[in-house]
Short mmCIF file of C-alpha atoms and ligand atoms in Angstrom, two decimals:
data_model
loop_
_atom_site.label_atom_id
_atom_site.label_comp_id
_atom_site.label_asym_id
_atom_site.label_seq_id
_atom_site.Cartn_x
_atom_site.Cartn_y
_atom_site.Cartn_z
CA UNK A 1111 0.00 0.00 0.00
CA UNK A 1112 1.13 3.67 -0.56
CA UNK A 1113 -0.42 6.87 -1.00
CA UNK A 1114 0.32 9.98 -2.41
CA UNK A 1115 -1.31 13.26 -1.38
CA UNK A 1116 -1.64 16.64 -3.62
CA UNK A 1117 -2.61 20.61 -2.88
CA UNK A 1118 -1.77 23.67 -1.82
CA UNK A 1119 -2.70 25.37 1.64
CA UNK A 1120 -4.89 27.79 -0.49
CA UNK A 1121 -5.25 25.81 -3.40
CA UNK A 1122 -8.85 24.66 -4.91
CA UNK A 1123 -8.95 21.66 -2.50
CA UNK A 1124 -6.30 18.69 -0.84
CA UNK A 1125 -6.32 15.41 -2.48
CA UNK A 1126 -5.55 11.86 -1.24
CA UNK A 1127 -5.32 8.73 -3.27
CA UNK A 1128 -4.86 5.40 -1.58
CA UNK A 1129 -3.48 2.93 -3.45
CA UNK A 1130 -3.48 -1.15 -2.77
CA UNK A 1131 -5.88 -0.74 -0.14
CA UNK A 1132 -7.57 -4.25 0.20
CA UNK A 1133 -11.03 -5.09 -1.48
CA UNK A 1134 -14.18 -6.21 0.81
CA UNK A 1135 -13.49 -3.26 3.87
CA UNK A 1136 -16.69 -0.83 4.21
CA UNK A 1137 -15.60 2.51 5.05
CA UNK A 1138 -17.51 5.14 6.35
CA UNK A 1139 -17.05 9.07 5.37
CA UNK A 1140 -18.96 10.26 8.96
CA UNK A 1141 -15.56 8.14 10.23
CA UNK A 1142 -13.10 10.22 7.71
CA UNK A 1143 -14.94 13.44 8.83
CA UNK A 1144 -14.76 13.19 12.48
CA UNK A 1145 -11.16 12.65 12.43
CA UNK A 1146 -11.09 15.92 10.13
CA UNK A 1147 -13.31 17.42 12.72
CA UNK A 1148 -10.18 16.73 15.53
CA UNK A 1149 -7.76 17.84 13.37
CA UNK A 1150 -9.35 21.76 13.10
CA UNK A 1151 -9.42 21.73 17.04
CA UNK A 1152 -7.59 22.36 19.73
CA UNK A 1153 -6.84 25.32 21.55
CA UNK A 1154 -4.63 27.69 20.11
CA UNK A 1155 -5.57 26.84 16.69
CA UNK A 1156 -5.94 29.98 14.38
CA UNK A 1157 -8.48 31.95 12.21
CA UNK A 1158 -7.93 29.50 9.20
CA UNK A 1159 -10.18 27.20 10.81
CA UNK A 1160 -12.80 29.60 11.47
CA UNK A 1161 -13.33 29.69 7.54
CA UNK A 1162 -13.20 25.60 6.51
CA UNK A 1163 -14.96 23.06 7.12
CA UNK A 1164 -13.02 20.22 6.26
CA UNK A 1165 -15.11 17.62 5.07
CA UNK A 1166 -14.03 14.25 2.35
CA UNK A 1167 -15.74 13.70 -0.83
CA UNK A 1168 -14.66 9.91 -1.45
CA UNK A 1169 -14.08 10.45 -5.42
CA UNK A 1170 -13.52 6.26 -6.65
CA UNK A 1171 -12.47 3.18 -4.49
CA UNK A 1172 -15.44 2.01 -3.46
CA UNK A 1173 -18.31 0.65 -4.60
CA UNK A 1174 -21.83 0.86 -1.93
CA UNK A 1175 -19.66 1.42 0.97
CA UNK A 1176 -17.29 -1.32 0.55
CA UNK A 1177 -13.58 -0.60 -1.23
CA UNK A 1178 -12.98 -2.31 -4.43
CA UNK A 1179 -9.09 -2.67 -4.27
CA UNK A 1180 -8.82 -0.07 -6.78
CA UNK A 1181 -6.83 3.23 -5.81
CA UNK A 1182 -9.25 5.11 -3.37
CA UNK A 1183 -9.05 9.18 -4.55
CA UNK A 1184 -10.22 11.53 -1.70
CA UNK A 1185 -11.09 15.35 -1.70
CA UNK A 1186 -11.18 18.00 0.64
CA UNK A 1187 -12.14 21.53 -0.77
CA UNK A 1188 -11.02 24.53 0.62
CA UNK A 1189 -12.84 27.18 1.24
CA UNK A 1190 -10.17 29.99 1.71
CA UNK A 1191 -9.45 28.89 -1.94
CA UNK A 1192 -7.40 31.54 -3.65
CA UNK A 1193 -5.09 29.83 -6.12
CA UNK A 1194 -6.49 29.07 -8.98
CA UNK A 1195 -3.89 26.72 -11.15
CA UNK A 1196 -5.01 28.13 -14.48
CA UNK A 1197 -5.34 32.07 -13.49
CA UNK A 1198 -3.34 34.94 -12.44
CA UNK A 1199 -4.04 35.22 -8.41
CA UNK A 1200 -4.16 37.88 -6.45
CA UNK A 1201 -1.58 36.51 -3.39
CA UNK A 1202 1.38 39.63 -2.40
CA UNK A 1203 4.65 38.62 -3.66
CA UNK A 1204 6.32 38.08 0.12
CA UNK A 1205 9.83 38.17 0.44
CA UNK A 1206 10.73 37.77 4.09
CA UNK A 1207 11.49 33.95 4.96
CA UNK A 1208 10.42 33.02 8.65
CA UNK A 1209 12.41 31.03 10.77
CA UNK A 1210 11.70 27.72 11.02
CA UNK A 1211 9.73 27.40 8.59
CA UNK A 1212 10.60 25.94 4.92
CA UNK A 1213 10.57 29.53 2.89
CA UNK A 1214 14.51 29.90 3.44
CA UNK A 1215 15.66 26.54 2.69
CA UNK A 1216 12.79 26.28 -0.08
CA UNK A 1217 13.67 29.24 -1.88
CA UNK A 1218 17.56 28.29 -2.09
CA UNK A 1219 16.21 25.12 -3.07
CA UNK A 1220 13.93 26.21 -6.03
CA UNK A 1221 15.36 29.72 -6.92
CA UNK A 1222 12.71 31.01 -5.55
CA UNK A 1223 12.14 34.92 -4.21
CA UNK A 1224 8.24 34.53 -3.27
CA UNK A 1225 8.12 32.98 -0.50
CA UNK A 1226 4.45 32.26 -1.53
CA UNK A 1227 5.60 29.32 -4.23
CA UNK A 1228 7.35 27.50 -1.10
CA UNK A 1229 4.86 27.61 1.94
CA UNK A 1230 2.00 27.03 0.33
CA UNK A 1231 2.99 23.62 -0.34
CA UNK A 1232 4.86 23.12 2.62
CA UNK A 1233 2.22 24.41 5.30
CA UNK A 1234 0.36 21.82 8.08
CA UNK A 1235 -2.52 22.41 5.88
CA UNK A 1236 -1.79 19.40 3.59
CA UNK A 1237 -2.07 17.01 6.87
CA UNK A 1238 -5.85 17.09 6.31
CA UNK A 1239 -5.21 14.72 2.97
CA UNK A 1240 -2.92 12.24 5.78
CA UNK A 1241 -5.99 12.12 7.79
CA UNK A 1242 -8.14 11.12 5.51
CA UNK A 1243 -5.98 8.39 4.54
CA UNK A 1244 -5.43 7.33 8.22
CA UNK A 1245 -8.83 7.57 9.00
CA UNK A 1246 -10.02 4.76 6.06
CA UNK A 1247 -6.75 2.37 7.89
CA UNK A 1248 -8.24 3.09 11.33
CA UNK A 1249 -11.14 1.40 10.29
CA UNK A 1250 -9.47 -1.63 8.83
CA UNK A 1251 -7.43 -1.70 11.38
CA UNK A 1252 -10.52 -1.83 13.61
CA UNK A 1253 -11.88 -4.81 11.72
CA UNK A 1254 -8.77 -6.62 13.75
CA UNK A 1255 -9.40 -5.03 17.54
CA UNK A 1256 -6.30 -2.65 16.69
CA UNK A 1257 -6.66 0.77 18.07
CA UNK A 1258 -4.67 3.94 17.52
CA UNK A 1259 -5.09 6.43 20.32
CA UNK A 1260 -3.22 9.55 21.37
CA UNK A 1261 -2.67 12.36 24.14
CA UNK A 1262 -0.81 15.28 24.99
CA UNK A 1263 1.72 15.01 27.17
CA UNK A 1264 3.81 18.24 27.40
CA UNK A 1265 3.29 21.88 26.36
CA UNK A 1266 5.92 24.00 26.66
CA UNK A 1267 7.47 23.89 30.18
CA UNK A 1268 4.40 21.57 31.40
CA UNK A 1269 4.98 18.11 31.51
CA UNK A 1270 2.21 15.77 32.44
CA UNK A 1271 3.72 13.06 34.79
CA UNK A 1272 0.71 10.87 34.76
CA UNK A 1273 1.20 7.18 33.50
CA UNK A 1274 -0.75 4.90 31.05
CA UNK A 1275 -1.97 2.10 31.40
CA UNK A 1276 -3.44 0.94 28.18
CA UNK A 1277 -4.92 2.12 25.24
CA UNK A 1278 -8.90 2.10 26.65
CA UNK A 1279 -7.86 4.65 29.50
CA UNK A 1280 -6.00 6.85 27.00
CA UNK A 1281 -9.37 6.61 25.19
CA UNK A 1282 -11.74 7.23 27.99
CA UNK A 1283 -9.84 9.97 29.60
CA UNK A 1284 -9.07 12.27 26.70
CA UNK A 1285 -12.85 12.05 25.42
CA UNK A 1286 -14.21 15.06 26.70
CA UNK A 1287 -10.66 17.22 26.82
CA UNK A 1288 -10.61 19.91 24.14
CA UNK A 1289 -6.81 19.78 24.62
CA UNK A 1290 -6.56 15.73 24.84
CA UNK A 1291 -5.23 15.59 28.17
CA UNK A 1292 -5.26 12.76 30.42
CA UNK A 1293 -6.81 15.01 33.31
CA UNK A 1294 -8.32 18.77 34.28
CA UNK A 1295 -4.85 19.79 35.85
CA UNK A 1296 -3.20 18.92 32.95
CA UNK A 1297 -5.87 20.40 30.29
CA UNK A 1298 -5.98 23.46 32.69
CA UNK A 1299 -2.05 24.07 33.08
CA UNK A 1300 -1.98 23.43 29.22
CA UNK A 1301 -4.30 25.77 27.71
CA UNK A 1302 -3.38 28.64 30.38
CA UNK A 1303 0.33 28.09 28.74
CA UNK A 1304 -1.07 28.45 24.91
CA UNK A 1305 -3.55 31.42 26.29
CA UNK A 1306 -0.15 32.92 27.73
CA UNK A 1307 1.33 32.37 24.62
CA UNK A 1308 -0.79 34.21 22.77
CA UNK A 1309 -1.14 36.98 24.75
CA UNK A 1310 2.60 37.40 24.88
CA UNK A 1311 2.07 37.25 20.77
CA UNK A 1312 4.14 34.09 20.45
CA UNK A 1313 3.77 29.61 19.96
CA UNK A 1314 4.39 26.38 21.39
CA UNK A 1315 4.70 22.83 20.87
CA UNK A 1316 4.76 20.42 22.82
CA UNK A 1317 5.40 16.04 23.21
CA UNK A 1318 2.36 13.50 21.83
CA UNK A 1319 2.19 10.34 22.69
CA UNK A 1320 1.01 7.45 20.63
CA UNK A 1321 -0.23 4.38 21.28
CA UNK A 1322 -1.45 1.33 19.20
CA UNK A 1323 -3.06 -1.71 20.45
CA UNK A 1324 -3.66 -5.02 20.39
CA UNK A 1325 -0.96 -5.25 17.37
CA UNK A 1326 0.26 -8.75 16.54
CA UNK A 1327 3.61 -9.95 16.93
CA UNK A 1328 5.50 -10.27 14.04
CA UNK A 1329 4.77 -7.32 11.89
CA UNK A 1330 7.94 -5.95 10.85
CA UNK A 1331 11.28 -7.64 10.27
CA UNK A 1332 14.75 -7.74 11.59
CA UNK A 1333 15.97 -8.79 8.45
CA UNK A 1334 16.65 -5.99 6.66
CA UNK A 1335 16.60 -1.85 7.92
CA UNK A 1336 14.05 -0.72 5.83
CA UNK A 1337 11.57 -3.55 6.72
CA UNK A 1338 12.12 -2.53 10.53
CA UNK A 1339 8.66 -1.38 11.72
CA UNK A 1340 10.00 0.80 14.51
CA UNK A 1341 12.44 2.63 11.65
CA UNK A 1342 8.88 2.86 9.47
CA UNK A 1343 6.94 4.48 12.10
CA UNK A 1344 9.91 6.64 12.96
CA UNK A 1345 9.94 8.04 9.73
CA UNK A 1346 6.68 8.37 9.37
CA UNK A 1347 6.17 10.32 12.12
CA UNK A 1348 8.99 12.52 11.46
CA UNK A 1349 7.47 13.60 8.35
CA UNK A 1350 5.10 15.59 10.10
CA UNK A 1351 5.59 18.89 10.06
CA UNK A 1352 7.57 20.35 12.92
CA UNK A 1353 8.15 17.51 14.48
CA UNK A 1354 11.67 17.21 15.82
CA UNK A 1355 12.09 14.29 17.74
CA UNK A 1356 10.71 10.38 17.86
CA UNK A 1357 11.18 8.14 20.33
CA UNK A 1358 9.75 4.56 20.76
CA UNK A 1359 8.57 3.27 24.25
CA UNK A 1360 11.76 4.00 26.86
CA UNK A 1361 13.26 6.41 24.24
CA UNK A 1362 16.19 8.73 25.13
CA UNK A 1363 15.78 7.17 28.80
CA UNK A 1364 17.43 3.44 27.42
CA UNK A 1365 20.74 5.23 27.50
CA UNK A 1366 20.68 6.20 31.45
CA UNK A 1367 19.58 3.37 32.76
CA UNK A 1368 21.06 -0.35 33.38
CA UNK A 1369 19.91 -3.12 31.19
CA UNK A 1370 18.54 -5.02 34.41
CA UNK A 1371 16.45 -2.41 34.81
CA UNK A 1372 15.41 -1.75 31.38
CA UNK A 1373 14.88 -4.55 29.26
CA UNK A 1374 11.11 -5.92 29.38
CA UNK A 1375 11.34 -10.00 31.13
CA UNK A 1376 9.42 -12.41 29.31
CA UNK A 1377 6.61 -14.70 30.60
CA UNK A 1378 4.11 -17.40 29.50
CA UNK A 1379 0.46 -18.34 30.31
CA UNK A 1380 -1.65 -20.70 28.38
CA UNK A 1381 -4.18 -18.57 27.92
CA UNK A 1382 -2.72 -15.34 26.74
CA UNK A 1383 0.45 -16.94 25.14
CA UNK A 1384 3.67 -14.88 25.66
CA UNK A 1385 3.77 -11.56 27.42
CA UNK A 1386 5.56 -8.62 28.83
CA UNK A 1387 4.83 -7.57 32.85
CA UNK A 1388 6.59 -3.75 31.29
CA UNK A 1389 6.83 -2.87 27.91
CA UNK A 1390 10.03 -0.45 27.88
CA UNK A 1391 10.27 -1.76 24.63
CA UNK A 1392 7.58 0.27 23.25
CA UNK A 1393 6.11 -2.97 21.86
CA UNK A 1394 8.78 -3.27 19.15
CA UNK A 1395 12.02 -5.49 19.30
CA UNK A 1396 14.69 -5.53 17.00
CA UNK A 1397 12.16 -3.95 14.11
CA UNK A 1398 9.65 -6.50 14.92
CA UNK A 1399 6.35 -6.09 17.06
CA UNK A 1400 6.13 -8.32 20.06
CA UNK A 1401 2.65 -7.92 20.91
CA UNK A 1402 2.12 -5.72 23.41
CA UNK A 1403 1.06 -1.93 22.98
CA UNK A 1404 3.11 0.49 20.63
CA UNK A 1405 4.12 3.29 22.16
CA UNK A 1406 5.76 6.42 20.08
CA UNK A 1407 6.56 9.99 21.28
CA UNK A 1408 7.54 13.01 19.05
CA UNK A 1409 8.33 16.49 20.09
CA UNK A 1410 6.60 19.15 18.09
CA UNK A 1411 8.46 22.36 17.51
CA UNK A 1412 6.44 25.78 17.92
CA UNK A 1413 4.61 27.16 14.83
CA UNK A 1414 7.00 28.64 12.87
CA UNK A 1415 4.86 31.94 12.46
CA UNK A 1416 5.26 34.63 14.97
CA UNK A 1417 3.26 37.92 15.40
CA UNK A 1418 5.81 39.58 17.40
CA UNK A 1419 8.60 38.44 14.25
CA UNK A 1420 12.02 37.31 14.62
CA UNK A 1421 15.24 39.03 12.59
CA UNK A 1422 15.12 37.71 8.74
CA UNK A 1423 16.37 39.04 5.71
CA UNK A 1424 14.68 40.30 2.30
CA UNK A 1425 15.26 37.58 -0.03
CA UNK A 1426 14.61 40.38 -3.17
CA UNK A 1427 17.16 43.11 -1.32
CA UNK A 1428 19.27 41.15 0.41
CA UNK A 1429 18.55 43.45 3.69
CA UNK A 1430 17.91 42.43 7.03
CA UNK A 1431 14.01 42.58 7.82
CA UNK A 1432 11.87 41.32 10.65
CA UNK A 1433 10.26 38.16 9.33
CA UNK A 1434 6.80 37.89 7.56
CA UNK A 1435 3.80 37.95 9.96
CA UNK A 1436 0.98 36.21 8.11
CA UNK A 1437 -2.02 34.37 10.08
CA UNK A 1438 -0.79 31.22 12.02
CA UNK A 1439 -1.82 29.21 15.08
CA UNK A 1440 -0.65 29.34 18.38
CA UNK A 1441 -0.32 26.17 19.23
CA UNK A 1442 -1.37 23.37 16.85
CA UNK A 1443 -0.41 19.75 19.16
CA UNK A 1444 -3.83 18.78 19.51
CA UNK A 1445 -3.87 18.70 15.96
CA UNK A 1446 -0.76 17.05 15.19
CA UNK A 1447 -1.81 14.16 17.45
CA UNK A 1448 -4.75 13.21 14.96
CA UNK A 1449 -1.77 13.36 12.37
CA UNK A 1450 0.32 10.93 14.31
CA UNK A 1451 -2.31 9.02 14.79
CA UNK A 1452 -3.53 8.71 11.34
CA UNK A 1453 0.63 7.96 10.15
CA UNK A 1454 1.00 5.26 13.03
CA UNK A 1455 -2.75 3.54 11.36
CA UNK A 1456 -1.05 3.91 7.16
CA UNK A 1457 2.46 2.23 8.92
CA UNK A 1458 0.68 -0.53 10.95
CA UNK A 1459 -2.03 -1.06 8.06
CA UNK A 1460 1.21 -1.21 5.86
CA UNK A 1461 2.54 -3.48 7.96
CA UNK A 1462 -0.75 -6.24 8.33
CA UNK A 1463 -0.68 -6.29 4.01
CA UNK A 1464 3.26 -7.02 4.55
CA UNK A 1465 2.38 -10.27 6.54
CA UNK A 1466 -1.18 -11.44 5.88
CA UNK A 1467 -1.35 -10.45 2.48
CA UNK A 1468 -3.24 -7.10 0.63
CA UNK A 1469 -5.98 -8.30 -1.71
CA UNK A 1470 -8.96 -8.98 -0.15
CA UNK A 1471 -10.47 -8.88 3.34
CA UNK A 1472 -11.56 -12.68 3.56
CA UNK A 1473 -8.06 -13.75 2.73
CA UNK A 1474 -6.58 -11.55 5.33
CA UNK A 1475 -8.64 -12.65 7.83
CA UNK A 1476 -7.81 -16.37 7.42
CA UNK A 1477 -4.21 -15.83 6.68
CA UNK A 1478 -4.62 -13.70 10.30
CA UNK A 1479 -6.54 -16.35 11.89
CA UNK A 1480 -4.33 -19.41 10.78
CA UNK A 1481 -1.15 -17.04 12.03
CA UNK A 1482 -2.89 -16.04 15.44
CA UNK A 1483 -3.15 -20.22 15.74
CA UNK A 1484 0.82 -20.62 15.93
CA UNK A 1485 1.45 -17.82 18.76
CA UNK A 1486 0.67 -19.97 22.08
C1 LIG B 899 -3.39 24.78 8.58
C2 LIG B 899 -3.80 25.84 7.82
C3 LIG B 899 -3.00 27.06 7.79
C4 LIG B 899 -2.38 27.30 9.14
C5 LIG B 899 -1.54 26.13 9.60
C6 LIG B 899 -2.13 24.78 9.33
O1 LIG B 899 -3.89 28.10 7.44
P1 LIG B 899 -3.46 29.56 6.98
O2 LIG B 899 -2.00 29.53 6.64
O3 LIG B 899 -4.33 29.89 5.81
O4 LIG B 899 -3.77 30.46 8.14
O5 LIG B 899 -3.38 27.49 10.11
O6 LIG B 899 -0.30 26.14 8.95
C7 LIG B 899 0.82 26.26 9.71
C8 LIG B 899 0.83 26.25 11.00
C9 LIG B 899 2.06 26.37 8.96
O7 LIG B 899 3.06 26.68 9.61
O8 LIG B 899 2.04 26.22 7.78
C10 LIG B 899 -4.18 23.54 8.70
O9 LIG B 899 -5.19 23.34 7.99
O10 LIG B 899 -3.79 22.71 9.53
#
């Protein structure tokens, strides 16, 4: 499976296509949509979601509900449209690259001195297309009791220090937080830091944690680096934009500690087969899942944008300028995390074709059930 996704921020619309997506799955647009939904929230979002209303138009793929196996094209039209591909627009040449963001590095890149031909592309906006994608694996994934949940651990200098048990409490607490947090301390200290922000005319990011479950052992390999599935969903999530940091179940905290104390013991019951009592592993060994939860963390950088504008230079004159100020968010983590979440669902849905094969549902299943058979 792969997919491919096309549009600028202010472009007619953001497309999608999906392609080698198994035959015999229903999917369900109210699904898609929700997950768009999450995706314009959050606090500290900006005006730009004021104006859409992101909502799929499922253009081929499926046939009464159910996908075909054919490539599955998805549209999202925007209504802040104002590039029109075949017509002189009316956008202001801008000149002054922010920090951060890609109009520096895009404009050496390209040749470029309007900063305009570089971000439109590269702004968060064309996430919305990843989501749609994600949200049609979330519910073949969900066909299979595999879940993809996420919440927000850190903003700026507040850290939650609340632990997790599994996926269903993730689930249950973060339900009614605007700002997905696991509880009202944390939402409060959260959004007072993005309000602050604001105020003070500047952004934030902040840590998300991801978690998948119940995932199958096996997906993955060890055999060779770019099969690794911890490597795939590293990537993946690094290709978010301003995300600066992945780590997978212990992380960064492997290195400190001793390997007695790190390394997850293994155990066996009839019943349940093998298991884990601690999953420092993050659920993936050596590239390979070993059953228990999957557990990923990025660091998101603060939007790039800033009201009150950092030192920048004219890329037409050469002379030092305060950057562009154009509208931005605040704080955009909450939706990042639907992001995450919808790259973690394409890398493990990726990942069940690898093993149990990617034509049709029925055969998957058996090839699933027969496998599930060997484990205990
Ligand atoms: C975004 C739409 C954008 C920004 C944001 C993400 O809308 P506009 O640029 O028209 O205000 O709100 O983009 C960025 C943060 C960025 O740095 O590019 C969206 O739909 O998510």
């Amino acid at each position: 499976m792969r997919f491919i996704t096309a549009g600028e921020s202010h472009g007619k619309a953001l497309t999608v296509i999906l392609e080698g997506f198994p035959k015999g799955v229903k999917i369900v647009d109210s699904a898609i949509n929700s997950e768009l939904e999450k995706r314009m929230s959050g606090p500290g979002r900006g005006k730009r979601m004021q104006i859409e209303k992101d909502r799929v138009e499922i253009l081929s793929g499926l046939r009464n509900k159910v996908t075909l196996g054919s490539p599955i094209a998805m549209l999202i039209r925007n209504n802040d449209a104002k590039i029109d591909p075949q017509a002189k627009d009316s956008l202001a040449e801008k000149n002054v690259a922010r920090p951060a963001h890609a109009d520096l590095a895009g404009a050496l890149k390209y040749g470029e001195k309007d900063i305009n031909n570089i971000l439109e592309r590269a702004s968060a906006r064309e996430t919305a297309a990843r989501v749609c994608a994600g949200a049609v694996c979330k519910q073949f994934l969900g066909l299979f009791q595999t879940k993809v949940a996420s919440y927000i651990r850190q903003i700026g200098d507040y850290q939650s220090n609340k632990v997790v048990k599994n996926i269903s409490s993730i689930i249950a607490k973060t339900k009614n937080s605007q700002m997905k947090a696991l509880d009202k301390k944390d939402e409060r200290e959260m959004i007072q830091r993005i309000n602050q922000a604001k105020q003070d005319k500047d952004s934030l990011g902040g840590v998300i944690e991801v978690w998948v479950e119940t995932v199958p052992p096996g997906l993955g390999s060890f055999m060779h680096f770019d099969r690794k599935l911890d490597a795939k969903i590293a990537g993946y999530l690094m290709s978010i934009p301003a995300i600066k940091g992945v780590e997978i179940g212990a992380g960064f905290n492997y290195a400190k500690n001793k390997g007695s104390e790190s390394h997850d013991a293994i155990y066996y019951a009839k019943d349940k087969g093998y298991y884990h009592k601690t999953n420092n592993s993050g659920g993936i060994e050596a590239g390979v899942s070993n059953g228990e939860p999957i557990v990923a963390r990025i660091a998101m950088k603060p939007i790039a944008t800033l009201e009150k504008p950092l030192d920048s230079v004219n890329l037409r004159t050469k002379k030092k300028q305060k950057a562009s100020v154009i509208r931005s968010d605040t704080s955009a983590v909450v939706a990042c995390s639907l992001v995450a979440e919808s790259m973690c669902a394409i890398a493990i849905t990726e990942s069940y074709l690898d093993k149990f094969g990617s034509d049709s549902l029925g055969q998957i299943r058996s090839n699933y059930k027969n496998y599930l058979k060997t484990l205990k």
